[in-house]
Amino acid sequence: SNLSLYLQNAVGNEAAQWTDSSGNGNDATQGTEGDQAAPSGGGLVFVSSEGDHYDLDSQIEISAQEGFTIFATLNLTAHGANQTLLGLNNTNHFLEFATGGNTVKIKTSGATTTISPGDGSRGDFQASEKFLFTLVRESGSTGNFNLYKNGVLLPQDSQANHAGDAEFISVGVRNANRFLNATVYDLAIYEKQLSAAELVDVHAFLTNYHGLR
């Protein structure tokens, strides 16, 4: 299935560890009590001012020109600063929501790509709104990025793309900064570009489960 990570809602979501349900044993762990998020709603509440974050047991490595798909159901507490969903504990690779709730930034192979629904001023990722976020990178030499919210494609006026390799090992932090300020209800990473039919199935399951439709 190419499922590399699945932090499943209401399954093993404890403050010190969110158990990976993908079958890969890639748990998200945090041994420092002050940096642990609080369990809530089957997920974890990350507080940026407290530096809440987790490290995965194994690094996720996505090759250049390889497609991938990331699902996250979350509720941003605020969007007054860049905040990282996935990182590498350095500044080389990360996925983050940009200040203002309009765009998403991803850094792969040392290049930062801004993914902007519409013209980048639509405000699709607002605070205090629970939503399903999906990022798909198409396989191949172009590496187009496509965003979905609650299972609906967000068209881009200017298509974002980058086919470089991607590496992630942390949740909620970039490089001891840009901490996540949100409740994360679930998080899944596939090391493949899911087909249209597979996307429909996963979107239907997650939106129905979380009452987003």
Short mmCIF file of C-alpha atoms in Angstrom, two decimals:
data_model
loop_
_atom_site.label_atom_id
_atom_site.label_comp_id
_atom_site.label_asym_id
_atom_site.label_seq_id
_atom_site.Cartn_x
_atom_site.Cartn_y
_atom_site.Cartn_z
CA SER A 1 0.00 0.00 0.00
CA ASN A 2 3.07 2.28 0.35
CA LEU A 3 1.59 3.63 3.62
CA SER A 4 4.63 4.90 5.53
CA LEU A 5 2.91 6.50 8.52
CA TYR A 6 -0.58 6.51 9.97
CA LEU A 7 -1.24 8.36 13.20
CA GLN A 8 -4.83 7.23 13.50
CA ASN A 9 -7.52 9.07 15.39
CA ALA A 10 -8.26 7.60 18.82
CA VAL A 11 -5.64 4.86 18.44
CA GLY A 12 -2.61 5.14 20.69
CA ASN A 13 -2.75 8.94 20.92
CA GLU A 14 -0.98 9.40 24.24
CA ALA A 15 1.05 12.40 25.33
CA ALA A 16 4.40 10.58 25.21
CA GLN A 17 3.71 8.60 22.06
CA TRP A 18 1.25 8.43 19.18
CA THR A 19 1.47 4.85 17.99
CA ASP A 20 1.87 4.32 14.26
CA SER A 21 -1.01 2.27 12.79
CA SER A 22 0.65 1.74 9.38
CA GLY A 23 2.30 -1.50 10.47
CA ASN A 24 5.78 0.01 10.16
CA GLY A 25 6.30 0.72 13.85
CA ASN A 26 7.15 4.34 13.08
CA ASP A 27 5.75 5.83 16.28
CA ALA A 28 5.79 9.56 17.04
CA THR A 29 7.46 9.94 20.43
CA GLN A 30 8.38 12.74 22.85
CA GLY A 31 10.24 11.92 26.06
CA THR A 32 10.29 15.46 27.46
CA GLU A 33 7.07 16.11 29.34
CA GLY A 34 7.11 19.86 28.68
CA ASP A 35 7.24 19.28 24.93
CA GLN A 36 4.36 16.81 24.83
CA ALA A 37 1.02 17.72 23.26
CA ALA A 38 -2.17 17.05 25.20
CA PRO A 39 -4.49 14.24 24.01
CA SER A 40 -7.88 15.55 22.90
CA GLY A 41 -10.59 14.44 20.49
CA GLY A 42 -8.67 11.32 19.55
CA GLY A 43 -5.66 13.41 18.52
CA LEU A 44 -3.13 15.77 20.10
CA VAL A 45 -3.23 19.51 20.82
CA PHE A 46 0.07 21.13 19.83
CA VAL A 47 0.82 24.47 21.54
CA SER A 48 3.50 26.43 19.72
CA SER A 49 4.47 28.55 22.73
CA GLU A 50 5.25 25.36 24.66
CA GLY A 51 7.33 23.83 21.86
CA ASP A 52 5.17 20.71 21.52
CA HIS A 53 6.59 18.32 18.92
CA TYR A 54 7.41 14.68 18.20
CA ASP A 55 10.10 12.66 16.49
CA LEU A 56 9.34 9.64 14.34
CA ASP A 57 11.24 6.45 15.07
CA SER A 58 12.38 6.24 11.43
CA GLN A 59 12.98 8.91 8.82
CA ILE A 60 10.59 8.96 5.88
CA GLU A 61 12.57 9.28 2.67
CA ILE A 62 10.85 10.06 -0.62
CA SER A 63 13.02 9.88 -3.71
CA ALA A 64 13.29 12.55 -6.38
CA GLN A 65 10.48 12.26 -8.94
CA GLU A 66 8.59 9.89 -6.64
CA GLY A 67 4.97 10.77 -5.98
CA PHE A 68 3.63 11.03 -2.45
CA THR A 69 0.37 11.78 -0.67
CA ILE A 70 -0.11 13.35 2.77
CA PHE A 71 -3.40 13.50 4.67
CA ALA A 72 -3.90 15.48 7.88
CA THR A 73 -7.09 16.31 9.72
CA LEU A 74 -6.44 19.30 11.91
CA ASN A 75 -7.71 22.53 13.42
CA LEU A 76 -5.27 25.44 13.43
CA THR A 77 -5.42 27.37 16.70
CA ALA A 78 -4.01 30.48 15.01
CA HIS A 79 -2.18 31.40 11.82
CA GLY A 80 -0.16 34.41 12.89
CA ALA A 81 3.14 32.68 12.12
CA ASN A 82 4.55 29.97 9.86
CA GLN A 83 3.93 26.62 11.50
CA THR A 84 5.38 23.26 10.59
CA LEU A 85 3.42 20.06 10.17
CA LEU A 86 6.37 17.87 9.12
CA GLY A 87 10.08 18.57 9.42
CA LEU A 88 13.58 17.11 9.52
CA ASN A 89 14.91 18.93 12.62
CA ASN A 90 16.86 21.23 10.32
CA THR A 91 15.95 23.77 7.65
CA ASN A 92 16.48 21.46 4.66
CA HIS A 93 13.08 19.75 4.45
CA PHE A 94 9.70 20.77 5.85
CA LEU A 95 5.98 21.16 5.19
CA GLU A 96 4.30 24.14 6.80
CA PHE A 97 1.23 26.35 6.82
CA ALA A 98 2.27 29.92 6.03
CA THR A 99 1.29 33.01 8.01
CA GLY A 100 -2.23 34.19 7.20
CA GLY A 101 -3.81 30.83 6.37
CA ASN A 102 -3.59 31.33 2.60
CA THR A 103 -0.72 29.16 1.41
CA VAL A 104 1.36 26.08 2.14
CA LYS A 105 5.14 25.84 1.83
CA ILE A 106 7.18 22.71 1.25
CA LYS A 107 10.95 22.46 1.06
CA THR A 108 12.36 19.55 -0.91
CA SER A 109 15.97 19.13 -2.07
CA GLY A 110 16.85 22.54 -0.69
CA ALA A 111 14.19 24.42 -2.66
CA THR A 112 11.14 26.01 -1.01
CA THR A 113 7.94 25.86 -3.04
CA THR A 114 4.89 27.93 -2.13
CA ILE A 115 1.59 26.27 -3.03
CA SER A 116 -1.11 28.90 -3.40
CA PRO A 117 -4.77 28.01 -3.92
CA GLY A 118 -6.20 30.54 -6.36
CA ASP A 119 -4.03 33.65 -6.29
CA GLY A 120 -2.81 32.97 -2.75
CA SER A 121 -5.32 35.18 -0.92
CA ARG A 122 -8.32 32.86 -0.53
CA GLY A 123 -7.81 32.06 3.15
CA ASP A 124 -8.47 28.33 2.78
CA PHE A 125 -6.62 27.38 5.98
CA GLN A 126 -8.25 29.51 8.64
CA ALA A 127 -7.91 29.19 12.40
CA SER A 128 -10.58 27.50 14.53
CA GLU A 129 -11.85 25.40 11.62
CA LYS A 130 -11.47 21.63 11.56
CA PHE A 131 -10.58 20.46 8.06
CA LEU A 132 -9.00 17.64 6.10
CA PHE A 133 -5.80 18.72 4.35
CA THR A 134 -4.40 16.67 1.48
CA LEU A 135 -1.18 17.24 -0.42
CA VAL A 136 -0.42 15.12 -3.49
CA ARG A 137 2.77 15.30 -5.48
CA GLU A 138 2.52 13.76 -8.90
CA SER A 139 5.24 11.30 -9.85
CA GLY A 140 7.60 12.18 -12.68
CA SER A 141 10.09 14.87 -13.64
CA THR A 142 7.71 17.83 -13.15
CA GLY A 143 6.40 16.97 -9.69
CA ASN A 144 3.19 19.00 -9.68
CA PHE A 145 1.75 19.67 -6.21
CA ASN A 146 -2.02 19.49 -5.73
CA LEU A 147 -3.90 20.55 -2.59
CA TYR A 148 -7.31 19.40 -1.39
CA LYS A 149 -9.49 20.64 1.44
CA ASN A 150 -12.19 18.30 2.73
CA GLY A 151 -11.69 16.20 -0.38
CA VAL A 152 -12.16 19.08 -2.83
CA LEU A 153 -9.31 20.11 -5.16
CA LEU A 154 -8.09 23.69 -4.62
CA PRO A 155 -7.21 25.07 -8.09
CA GLN A 156 -4.01 27.12 -8.38
CA ASP A 157 -3.66 30.15 -10.64
CA SER A 158 0.01 29.21 -11.00
CA GLN A 159 0.80 25.49 -10.75
CA ALA A 160 3.35 24.71 -8.03
CA ASN A 161 5.86 21.95 -8.68
CA HIS A 162 9.18 20.49 -7.55
CA ALA A 163 10.38 16.93 -8.14
CA GLY A 164 13.22 16.82 -5.59
CA ASP A 165 13.56 14.32 -2.77
CA ALA A 166 11.68 14.85 0.50
CA GLU A 167 12.70 13.75 3.99
CA PHE A 168 10.70 13.96 7.22
CA ILE A 169 11.36 12.77 10.77
CA SER A 170 9.50 15.22 13.01
CA VAL A 171 5.91 16.34 13.59
CA GLY A 172 5.12 19.87 14.69
CA VAL A 173 8.57 21.42 14.38
CA ARG A 174 11.04 22.61 11.76
CA ASN A 175 14.45 23.28 13.38
CA ALA A 176 13.56 23.92 17.03
CA ASN A 177 11.30 26.67 15.66
CA ARG A 178 8.12 27.27 13.68
CA PHE A 179 6.21 25.00 16.05
CA LEU A 180 2.73 23.83 15.15
CA ASN A 181 -0.19 25.55 16.87
CA ALA A 182 -3.07 23.19 16.14
CA THR A 183 -5.00 20.10 17.08
CA VAL A 184 -3.99 17.17 14.87
CA TYR A 185 -6.67 14.50 14.66
CA ASP A 186 -4.85 12.15 12.30
CA LEU A 187 -1.89 12.12 9.92
CA ALA A 188 -1.00 9.71 7.12
CA ILE A 189 1.81 9.61 4.57
CA TYR A 190 1.85 7.42 1.46
CA GLU A 191 5.07 7.11 -0.52
CA LYS A 192 3.11 7.12 -3.76
CA GLN A 193 0.79 9.34 -5.74
CA LEU A 194 -2.59 7.87 -4.91
CA SER A 195 -4.85 7.27 -7.87
CA ALA A 196 -8.02 9.28 -8.34
CA ALA A 197 -10.10 6.35 -7.09
CA GLU A 198 -7.89 5.88 -4.03
CA LEU A 199 -8.15 9.58 -3.22
CA VAL A 200 -11.94 9.42 -3.42
CA ASP A 201 -11.99 6.46 -1.02
CA VAL A 202 -9.67 8.02 1.57
CA HIS A 203 -11.38 11.40 1.36
CA ALA A 204 -14.79 9.79 1.79
CA PHE A 205 -13.64 7.82 4.82
CA LEU A 206 -11.93 10.70 6.60
CA THR A 207 -14.52 13.39 5.87
CA ASN A 208 -17.32 11.09 6.99
CA TYR A 209 -15.43 9.94 10.09
CA HIS A 210 -14.73 13.53 11.17
CA GLY A 211 -18.12 14.91 10.17
CA LEU A 212 -16.71 17.24 7.53
CA ARG A 213 -19.47 16.58 5.01
#
